[in-house]
Tab-separated table of C-alpha atoms in Angstrom:
chain	number	residue	atom	x	y	z
A	1	MET	CA	-17.738	19.470	4.558
A	2	ALA	CA	-18.743	16.675	6.529
A	3	THR	CA	-20.814	14.623	4.420
A	4	ALA	CA	-17.979	15.396	1.282
A	5	LYS	CA	-15.358	13.935	4.068
A	6	ILE	CA	-17.865	10.397	4.580
A	7	LEU	CA	-17.545	9.020	0.423
A	8	THR	CA	-14.800	10.632	-0.311
A	9	ASP	CA	-13.382	7.345	2.685
A	10	HIS	CA	-16.037	5.005	2.446
A	11	HIS	CA	-16.786	5.598	-1.626
A	12	LEU	CA	-13.442	7.957	-3.169
A	13	THR	CA	-11.199	6.428	-1.330
A	14	CYS	CA	-8.711	3.864	-3.190
A	15	VAL	CA	-8.010	0.387	-1.200
A	16	ILE	CA	-4.867	0.120	-2.156
A	17	CYS	CA	-2.319	2.954	-2.535
A	18	THR	CA	-5.556	4.935	0.768
A	19	GLU	CA	-6.005	8.306	-1.127
A	20	VAL	CA	-8.051	9.250	-3.046
A	21	PHE	CA	-8.900	8.143	-6.568
A	22	THR	CA	-6.254	8.737	-9.861
A	23	ASP	CA	-8.406	7.520	-12.557
A	24	PRO	CA	-10.658	4.904	-11.498
A	25	ALA	CA	-11.318	1.676	-12.633
A	26	THR	CA	-14.338	-0.704	-12.187
A	27	LEU	CA	-14.365	-4.192	-12.213
A	28	GLN	CA	-17.794	-6.399	-13.104
A	29	CYS	CA	-17.892	-7.312	-9.126
A	30	ASN	CA	-17.654	-3.167	-8.532
A	31	HIS	CA	-14.974	-3.118	-6.400
A	32	THR	CA	-12.884	0.113	-7.755
A	33	PHE	CA	-9.617	1.000	-8.088
A	34	CYS	CA	-6.176	3.340	-9.161
A	35	LYS	CA	-5.950	2.442	-12.815
A	36	SER	CA	-2.347	2.733	-12.070
A	37	CYS	CA	-2.556	0.254	-8.328
A	38	LEU	CA	-4.674	-2.799	-10.371
A	39	LEU	CA	-2.337	-2.711	-13.363
A	40	LYS	CA	0.848	-2.827	-10.087
A	41	TYR	CA	-1.299	-5.152	-8.560
A	42	THR	CA	-2.180	-7.600	-11.702
A	43	ASN	CA	1.394	-7.707	-12.963
A	44	THR	CA	2.193	-9.677	-9.037
A	45	GLN	CA	-0.848	-12.797	-11.165
A	46	PRO	CA	0.770	-14.100	-13.246
A	47	GLU	CA	-2.167	-16.952	-13.404
A	48	ALA	CA	-4.961	-14.383	-14.024
A	49	ILE	CA	-2.540	-12.483	-17.235
A	50	GLN	CA	-2.498	-16.765	-18.369
A	51	ALA	CA	-6.163	-16.392	-18.208
A	52	LYS	CA	-6.788	-12.847	-19.656
A	53	SER	CA	-8.664	-12.178	-16.716
A	54	ILE	CA	-7.471	-9.083	-14.275
A	55	PRO	CA	-8.045	-10.103	-10.555
A	56	CYS	CA	-9.377	-8.452	-8.195
A	57	PRO	CA	-7.180	-7.173	-5.436
A	58	SER	CA	-10.446	-7.572	-2.259
A	59	CYS	CA	-12.814	-10.166	-3.706
A	60	ARG	CA	-10.635	-11.865	-6.130
A	61	GLN	CA	-13.035	-12.017	-8.239
A	62	LEU	CA	-11.905	-12.389	-12.303
A	63	THR	CA	-12.869	-9.746	-14.661
A	64	LYS	CA	-12.746	-11.130	-18.251
A	65	VAL	CA	-11.677	-8.295	-20.939
A	66	THR	CA	-12.218	-7.332	-23.881
A	67	THR	CA	-8.234	-7.424	-25.754
A	68	PRO	CA	-6.701	-10.720	-24.436
A	69	ASP	CA	-4.339	-10.201	-27.459
A	70	SER	CA	-3.039	-6.562	-25.185
A	71	PRO	CA	-0.807	-5.454	-23.555
A	72	VAL	CA	-1.306	-5.910	-19.115
A	73	GLU	CA	-2.039	-1.872	-19.034
A	74	GLU	CA	-3.704	-2.163	-22.614
A	75	TRP	CA	-6.642	-4.004	-20.149
A	76	VAL	CA	-6.789	-1.394	-17.787
A	77	SER	CA	-6.691	1.570	-19.165
A	78	GLN	CA	-9.607	0.273	-21.546
A	79	LEU	CA	-11.359	-0.397	-17.795
A	80	LYS	CA	-14.082	3.013	-16.911
A	81	PRO	CA	-15.498	3.477	-13.498
A	82	SER	CA	-19.072	2.708	-12.753
A	83	HIS	CA	-21.540	5.764	-13.333
A	84	VAL	CA	-22.124	6.255	-9.267
A	85	ILE	CA	-18.431	6.124	-9.452
A	86	GLN	CA	-17.594	8.673	-11.881
A	87	GLY	CA	-20.768	10.360	-10.301
A	88	LEU	CA	-18.927	10.525	-7.112
A	89	MET	CA	-16.206	11.539	-8.474
A	90	ASP	CA	-17.812	14.579	-10.155
A	91	ASP	CA	-19.582	16.174	-7.703
A	92	PHE	CA	-16.327	15.261	-4.153
A	93	GLY	CA	-13.221	13.941	-6.106
A	94	PRO	CA	-10.107	15.915	-7.586
A	95	GLY	CA	-11.254	18.530	-9.463
A	96	SER	CA	-14.988	19.391	-8.067
A	97	LYS	CA	-16.002	22.335	-6.266
A	98	ALA	CA	-16.139	20.711	-3.243
A	99	ALA	CA	-12.656	18.978	-2.862
A	100	HIS	CA	-11.260	22.213	-3.660
A	101	VAL	CA	-12.993	23.454	-0.473
A	102	ASN	CA	-10.432	22.334	2.181
A	103	ILE	CA	-8.451	20.188	1.127
A	104	CYS	CA	-4.641	19.696	3.290
A	105	SER	CA	-2.084	22.371	3.326
A	106	VAL	CA	0.409	19.956	3.198
A	107	CYS	CA	-1.012	17.029	1.051
A	108	LYS	CA	-1.727	19.853	-1.393
A	109	VAL	CA	2.542	20.769	-1.355
A	110	GLN	CA	2.733	17.169	-2.074
A	111	GLY	CA	-0.794	17.377	-5.074
A	112	LYS	CA	-2.736	15.278	-3.083
A	113	THR	CA	-5.921	15.620	-2.605
A	114	THR	CA	-6.609	15.066	1.428
A	115	PRO	CA	-9.617	16.795	2.846
A	116	ALA	CA	-8.819	18.412	5.537
A	117	THR	CA	-10.941	17.908	8.927
A	118	SER	CA	-9.944	20.262	11.501
A	119	TRP	CA	-8.014	23.990	11.293
A	120	CYS	CA	-5.116	25.265	13.029
A	121	SER	CA	-5.657	29.229	14.211
A	122	VAL	CA	-2.141	29.857	14.497
A	123	CYS	CA	-0.777	28.722	11.790
A	124	ASP	CA	-3.842	29.412	9.223
A	125	ASP	CA	-3.761	26.128	8.581
A	126	VAL	CA	-5.811	23.249	7.366
A	127	PHE	CA	-4.472	19.534	7.959
A	128	CYS	CA	-6.198	16.171	6.923
A	129	ASP	CA	-6.070	13.202	10.720
A	130	GLY	CA	-2.833	12.372	9.837
A	131	CYS	CA	-1.384	15.223	9.050
A	132	LEU	CA	-2.760	16.896	12.722
A	133	LYS	CA	-0.768	14.649	13.863
A	134	MET	CA	2.028	15.156	13.302
A	135	HIS	CA	1.125	19.213	13.751
A	136	ASN	CA	0.794	18.554	17.062
A	137	MET	CA	3.636	16.101	17.837
A	138	MET	CA	6.395	18.866	16.767
A	139	PRO	CA	6.785	21.155	19.888
A	140	MET	CA	7.291	23.860	17.862
A	141	SER	CA	3.204	24.146	17.347
A	142	ARG	CA	1.908	21.168	19.528
A	143	ASP	CA	0.605	23.855	21.522
A	144	HIS	CA	-1.710	25.261	18.535
A	145	GLU	CA	-4.591	25.412	19.312
A	146	VAL	CA	-6.086	23.149	16.660
A	147	VAL	CA	-10.047	23.481	15.697
A	148	GLY	CA	-12.670	21.589	13.937
A	149	LEU	CA	-13.602	23.046	10.290
A	150	SER	CA	-16.385	25.489	10.141
A	151	ASP	CA	-15.737	28.424	9.112
A	152	THR	CA	-17.674	30.052	12.862
A	153	THR	CA	-15.683	28.411	14.957
A	154	LYS	CA	-12.451	29.179	12.579
A	155	ARG	CA	-13.446	32.826	13.951
A	156	LYS	CA	-14.234	32.086	17.732
A	157	ALA	CA	-10.462	29.847	17.675
A	158	LYS	CA	-9.207	33.400	16.485
A	159	GLN	CA	-10.513	34.757	19.225
A	160	ARG	CA	-9.783	32.756	21.764
A	161	PHE	CA	-5.654	32.714	20.967
A	162	ILE	CA	-4.424	34.443	23.827
A	163	CYS	CA	-1.621	34.149	26.208
A	164	LYS	CA	-2.417	32.168	28.794
A	165	ILE	CA	-0.836	33.896	31.727
A	166	HIS	CA	-1.347	37.555	29.985
A	167	LYS	CA	-4.931	37.493	28.765
A	168	ASP	CA	-5.001	40.227	26.979
A	169	GLU	CA	-2.185	39.749	24.440
A	170	GLN	CA	-2.523	37.772	21.486
A	171	ILE	CA	0.205	35.037	20.823
A	172	LYS	CA	2.208	36.812	18.501
A	173	LEU	CA	5.860	35.087	18.696
A	174	PHE	CA	7.906	31.632	18.962
A	175	CYS	CA	10.785	31.695	21.227
A	176	LYS	CA	12.967	28.232	19.519
A	177	ASP	CA	14.986	27.778	22.510
A	178	CYS	CA	12.206	27.066	24.075
A	179	ARG	CA	10.432	25.966	22.169
A	180	VAL	CA	7.001	27.548	22.451
A	181	ALA	CA	4.932	29.933	21.455
A	182	ILE	CA	4.512	33.318	23.588
A	183	CYS	CA	2.645	36.880	23.309
A	184	HIS	CA	5.213	39.842	23.539
A	185	THR	CA	5.180	40.133	27.202
A	186	CYS	CA	6.089	36.684	27.465
A	187	CYS	CA	9.236	38.126	25.425
A	188	SER	CA	10.239	40.791	27.144
A	189	ILE	CA	10.466	38.980	30.775
A	190	LYS	CA	11.002	35.593	31.032
A	191	HIS	CA	12.201	35.340	27.591
A	192	ARG	CA	14.672	38.176	27.215
A	193	LYS	CA	17.665	35.844	27.388
A	194	CYS	CA	16.736	33.752	24.959
A	195	ASP	CA	18.578	33.831	21.719
A	196	ASP	CA	15.827	32.522	18.120
A	197	VAL	CA	12.545	34.221	18.848
A	198	ASP	CA	10.772	35.189	15.481
A	199	THR	CA	6.683	35.801	13.992
A	200	LEU	CA	4.395	33.133	13.848
A	201	ASP	CA	4.282	33.523	10.935
A	202	ASN	CA	7.514	33.871	9.508
A	203	MET	CA	7.297	29.984	10.816
A	204	THR	CA	3.940	28.720	9.518
A	205	PRO	CA	6.605	28.187	6.647
A	206	VAL	CA	8.728	26.062	8.552
A	207	VAL	CA	5.969	23.534	9.696
A	208	ARG	CA	4.123	23.378	7.616
A	209	GLU	CA	7.958	22.485	5.536
A	210	HIS	CA	8.792	19.690	7.911
A	211	LEU	CA	5.143	18.628	7.575
A	212	SER	CA	5.565	17.668	4.284
A	213	ASN	CA	9.075	16.195	4.730
A	214	GLN	CA	7.356	13.911	7.487
A	215	ASN	CA	4.266	12.984	5.559
A	216	GLN	CA	6.873	12.606	2.616
A	217	GLU	CA	8.414	9.747	4.676
A	218	LEU	CA	5.582	7.932	5.343
A	219	LYS	CA	4.037	7.831	2.222
A	220	LEU	CA	7.565	6.194	1.038
A	221	LYS	CA	7.746	3.594	3.993
A	222	MET	CA	3.941	3.052	3.350
A	223	THR	CA	4.342	2.283	-0.620
A	224	THR	CA	7.362	0.245	0.202
A	225	SER	CA	5.425	-2.067	2.790
A	226	GLU	CA	2.398	-2.208	0.449
A	227	ASN	CA	4.541	-3.335	-2.382
A	228	ARG	CA	5.744	-5.946	0.173
A	229	ILE	CA	2.688	-7.069	1.099
A	230	ILE	CA	1.433	-7.710	-2.816
A	231	PHE	CA	4.260	-8.846	-3.225
A	232	ARG	CA	3.733	-11.817	-0.304
A	233	LYS	CA	0.139	-12.342	-1.391
A	234	SER	CA	0.946	-13.339	-4.382
A	235	GLN	CA	3.298	-15.719	-3.545
A	236	ILE	CA	0.417	-17.669	-1.159
A	237	VAL	CA	-1.679	-17.917	-4.466
A	238	GLU	CA	0.653	-19.853	-6.022
A	239	ILE	CA	2.082	-22.397	-3.202
A	240	GLU	CA	-2.053	-22.296	-2.374
A	241	SER	CA	-1.960	-23.117	-6.503
A	242	GLN	CA	0.821	-25.468	-6.324
A	243	CYS	CA	-0.488	-27.127	-2.946
A	244	ALA	CA	-4.175	-28.013	-4.911
A	245	LYS	CA	-2.016	-29.203	-8.652
A	246	TYR	CA	-0.307	-31.987	-5.630
A	247	LYS	CA	-3.617	-32.854	-3.824
A	248	ARG	CA	-5.238	-34.065	-7.187
């Protein structure tokens, strides 16, 4: 599992969208990006388009296109991933057996394939690092016991999720009024006057939906920021080009 995550994080993640490659394309400089990300970036580089080339967002090296008279969309669509990247995608990318072993439960709802790194013994869901942070920030789930991914650890954690006050009882309820996970004895003694107590099983979809909504909001903000960065970079390149012309 760890090897698959390392490979995905370091070799199968697009630096533009920070997601696992979707239809990857490798440039002559050997840098690889999602075709959709590369197309968006290329469209912000008028000088490269004029030179009938695709610029690398990482190192700026130009890749000459084979059909210069075609639209920019065709330039990018004709690019292929390197043999190494394609091999890794086949073994660990979306659709592979390794990719489906442990995909973040929240990201999966959004059609993402982010590898999971942790498991919540109460929600019985797996989370990536980003979604786990949101999970741990939510009052209804921040007290849940979360462990690293492992079937052995998973079983042990399930056994360990016992009420801290009543050591012989498992935590199976959640008091929405007090925003705390409790056992049946806690419910009958300390929370008998609370109006809204539900089972953890019923709360799991609520937690997942809330995490999914927060994740989508963050992704939208990230996309907006990335588009601004790409636009600013293109402006800087244009200004530098104009300065170079004046110096001549």
